[in-house]
Backbone as CSV, one residue per row, in Angstrom:
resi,resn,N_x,N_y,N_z,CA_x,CA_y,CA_z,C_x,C_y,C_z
1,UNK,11.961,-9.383,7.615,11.547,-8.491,6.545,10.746,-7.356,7.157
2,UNK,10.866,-6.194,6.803,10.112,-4.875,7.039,9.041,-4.624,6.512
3,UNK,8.107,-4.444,6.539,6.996,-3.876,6.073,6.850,-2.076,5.937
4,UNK,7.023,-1.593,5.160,7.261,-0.219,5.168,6.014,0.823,4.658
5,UNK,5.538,1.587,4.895,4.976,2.647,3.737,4.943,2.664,3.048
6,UNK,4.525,2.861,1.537,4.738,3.441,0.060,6.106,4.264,-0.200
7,UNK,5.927,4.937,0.148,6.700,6.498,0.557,8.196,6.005,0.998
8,UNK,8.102,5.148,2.537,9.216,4.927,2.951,9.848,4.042,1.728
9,UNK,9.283,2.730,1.369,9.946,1.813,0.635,10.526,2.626,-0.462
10,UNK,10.295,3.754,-1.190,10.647,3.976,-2.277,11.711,4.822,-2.071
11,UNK,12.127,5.421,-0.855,13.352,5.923,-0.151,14.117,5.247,0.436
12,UNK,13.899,3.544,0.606,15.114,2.501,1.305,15.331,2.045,-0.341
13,UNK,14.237,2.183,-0.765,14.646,1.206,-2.381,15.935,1.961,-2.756
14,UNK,15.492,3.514,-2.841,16.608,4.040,-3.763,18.077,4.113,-2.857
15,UNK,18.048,3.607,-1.734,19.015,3.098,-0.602,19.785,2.337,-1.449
16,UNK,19.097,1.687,-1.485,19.411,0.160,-1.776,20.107,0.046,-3.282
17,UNK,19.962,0.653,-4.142,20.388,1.050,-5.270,21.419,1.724,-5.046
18,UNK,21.724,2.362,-4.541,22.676,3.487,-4.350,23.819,2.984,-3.882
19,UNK,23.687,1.864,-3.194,24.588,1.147,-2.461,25.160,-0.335,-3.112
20,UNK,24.423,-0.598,-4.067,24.822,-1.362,-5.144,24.718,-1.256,-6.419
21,UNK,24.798,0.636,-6.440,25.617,0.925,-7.982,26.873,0.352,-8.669
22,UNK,27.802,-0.037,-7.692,29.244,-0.510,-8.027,29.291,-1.575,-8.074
23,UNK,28.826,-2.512,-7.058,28.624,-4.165,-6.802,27.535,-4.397,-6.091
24,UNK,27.374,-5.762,-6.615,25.989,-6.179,-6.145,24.936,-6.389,-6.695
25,UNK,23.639,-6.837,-5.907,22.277,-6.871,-7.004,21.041,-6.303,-5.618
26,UNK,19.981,-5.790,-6.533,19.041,-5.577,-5.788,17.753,-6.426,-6.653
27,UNK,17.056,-7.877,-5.842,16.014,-8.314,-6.373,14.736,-7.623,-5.914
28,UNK,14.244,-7.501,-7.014,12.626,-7.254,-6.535,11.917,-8.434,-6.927
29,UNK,10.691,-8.941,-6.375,9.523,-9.178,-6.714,8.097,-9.041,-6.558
30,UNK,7.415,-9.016,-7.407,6.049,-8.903,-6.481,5.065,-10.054,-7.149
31,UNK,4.751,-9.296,-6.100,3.002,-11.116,-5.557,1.879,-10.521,-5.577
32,UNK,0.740,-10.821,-5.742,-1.040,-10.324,-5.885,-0.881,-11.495,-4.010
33,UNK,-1.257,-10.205,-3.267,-1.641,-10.181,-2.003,-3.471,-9.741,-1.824
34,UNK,-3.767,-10.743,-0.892,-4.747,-11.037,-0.535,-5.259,-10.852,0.782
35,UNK,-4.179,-10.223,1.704,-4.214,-9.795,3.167,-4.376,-10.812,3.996
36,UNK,-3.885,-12.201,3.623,-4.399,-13.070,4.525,-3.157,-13.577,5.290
37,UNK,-3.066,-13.520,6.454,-1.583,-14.248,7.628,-1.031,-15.185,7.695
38,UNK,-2.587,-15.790,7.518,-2.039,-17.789,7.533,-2.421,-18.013,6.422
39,UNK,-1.564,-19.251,6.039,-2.172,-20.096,4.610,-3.045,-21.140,4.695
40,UNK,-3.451,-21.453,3.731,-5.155,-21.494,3.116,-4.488,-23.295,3.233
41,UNK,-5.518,-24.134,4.376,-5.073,-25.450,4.197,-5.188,-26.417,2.862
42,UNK,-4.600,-27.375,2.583,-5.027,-28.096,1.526,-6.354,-28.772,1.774
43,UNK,-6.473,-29.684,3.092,-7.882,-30.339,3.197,-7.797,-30.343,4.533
44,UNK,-9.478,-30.313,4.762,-10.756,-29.896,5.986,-11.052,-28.681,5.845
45,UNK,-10.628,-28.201,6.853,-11.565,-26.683,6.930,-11.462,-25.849,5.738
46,UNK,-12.012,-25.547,5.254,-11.745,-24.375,4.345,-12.823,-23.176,4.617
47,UNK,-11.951,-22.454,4.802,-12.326,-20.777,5.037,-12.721,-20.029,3.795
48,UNK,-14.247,-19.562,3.553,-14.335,-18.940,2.385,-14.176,-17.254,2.964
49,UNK,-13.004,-16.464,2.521,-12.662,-15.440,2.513,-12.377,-15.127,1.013
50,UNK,-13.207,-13.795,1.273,-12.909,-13.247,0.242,-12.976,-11.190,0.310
51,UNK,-11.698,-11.095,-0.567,-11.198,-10.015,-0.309,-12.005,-8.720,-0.996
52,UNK,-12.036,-7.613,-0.531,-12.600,-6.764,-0.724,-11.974,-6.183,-1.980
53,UNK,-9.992,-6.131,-2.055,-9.660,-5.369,-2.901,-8.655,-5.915,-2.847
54,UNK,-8.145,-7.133,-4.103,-6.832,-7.530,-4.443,-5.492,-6.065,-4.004
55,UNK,-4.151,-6.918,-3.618,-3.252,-5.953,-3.326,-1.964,-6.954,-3.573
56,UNK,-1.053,-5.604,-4.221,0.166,-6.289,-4.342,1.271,-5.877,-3.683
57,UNK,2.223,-7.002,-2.983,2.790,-7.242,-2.278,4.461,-6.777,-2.977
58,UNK,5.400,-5.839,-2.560,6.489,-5.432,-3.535,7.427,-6.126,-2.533
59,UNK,8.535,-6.964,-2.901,9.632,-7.273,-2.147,11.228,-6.711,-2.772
60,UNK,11.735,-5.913,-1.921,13.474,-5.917,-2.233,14.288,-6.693,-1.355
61,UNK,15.365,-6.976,-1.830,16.541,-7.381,-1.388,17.535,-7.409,-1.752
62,UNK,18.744,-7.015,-1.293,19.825,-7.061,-1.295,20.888,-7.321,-0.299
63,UNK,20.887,-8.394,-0.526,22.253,-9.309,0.508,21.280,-9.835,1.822
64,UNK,21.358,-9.360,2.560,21.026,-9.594,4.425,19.550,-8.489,4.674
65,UNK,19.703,-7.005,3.707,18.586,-6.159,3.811,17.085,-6.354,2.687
66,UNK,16.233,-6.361,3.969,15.233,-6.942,3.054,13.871,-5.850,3.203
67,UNK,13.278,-5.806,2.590,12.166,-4.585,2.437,11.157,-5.162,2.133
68,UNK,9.780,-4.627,2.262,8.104,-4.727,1.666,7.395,-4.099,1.768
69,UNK,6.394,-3.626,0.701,5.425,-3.038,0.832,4.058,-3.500,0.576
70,UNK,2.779,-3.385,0.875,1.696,-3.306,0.565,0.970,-2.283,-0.360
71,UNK,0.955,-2.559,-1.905,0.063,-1.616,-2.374,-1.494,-2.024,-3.038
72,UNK,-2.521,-0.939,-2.990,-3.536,-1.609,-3.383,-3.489,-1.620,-5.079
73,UNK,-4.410,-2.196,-5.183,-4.269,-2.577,-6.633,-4.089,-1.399,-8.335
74,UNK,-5.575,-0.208,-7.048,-6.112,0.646,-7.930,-4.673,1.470,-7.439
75,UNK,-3.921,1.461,-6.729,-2.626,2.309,-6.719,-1.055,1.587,-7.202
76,UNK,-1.273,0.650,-8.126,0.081,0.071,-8.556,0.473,0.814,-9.628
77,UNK,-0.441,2.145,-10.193,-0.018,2.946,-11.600,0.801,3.820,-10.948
78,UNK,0.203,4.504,-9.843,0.657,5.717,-9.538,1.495,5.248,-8.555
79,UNK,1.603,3.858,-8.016,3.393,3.637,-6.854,4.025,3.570,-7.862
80,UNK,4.389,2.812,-9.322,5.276,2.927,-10.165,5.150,4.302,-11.083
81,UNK,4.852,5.360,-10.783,5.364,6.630,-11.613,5.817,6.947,-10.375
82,UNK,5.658,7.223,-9.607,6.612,7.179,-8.475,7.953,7.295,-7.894
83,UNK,7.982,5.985,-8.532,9.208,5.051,-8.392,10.123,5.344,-9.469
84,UNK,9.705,6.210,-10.913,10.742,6.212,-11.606,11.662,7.490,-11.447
85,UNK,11.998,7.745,-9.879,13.229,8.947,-10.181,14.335,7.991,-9.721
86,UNK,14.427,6.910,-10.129,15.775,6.182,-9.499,16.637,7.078,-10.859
């Protein structure tokens, strides 16, 4: 999976659309990201981290091509006005 820009993702997204106007599907989802690498064990250590500024995590895919972005929270209004010249 790629990790992309704002900017870039919303120029592979509309890729990605474009290329399965006729056939096909493009999934998105997104996740409330927390910036953390590893996951949080069930039991012993537990790590109290805590994040400065919730962020959400955008995923595409279609077929084999896979995309992501990182946006912060206070910018999920203005990545989706953005996003609507598909």
């Amino acid at each position: 999976m790629v990790l992309l820009e704002n900017d870039s993702f919303l120029t592979e997204l509309t890729r990605l659309f474009q290329k399965c106007r006729t056939s096909g599907s493009v999934v998105i989802t997104l996740k409330k990201y927390d910036g953390r690498t590893k996951p949080v064990p069930r039991k012993g250590h537990t790590e109290t981290f805590e994040p400065a500024d919730n962020k959400c995590l955008i995923r595409a895919s279609e077929g084999k091509k896979k995309i992501s972005t990182v946006v912060s929270t206070k910018e999920v209004i203005k990545f989706q006005m953005g996003g609507l010249a598909f």
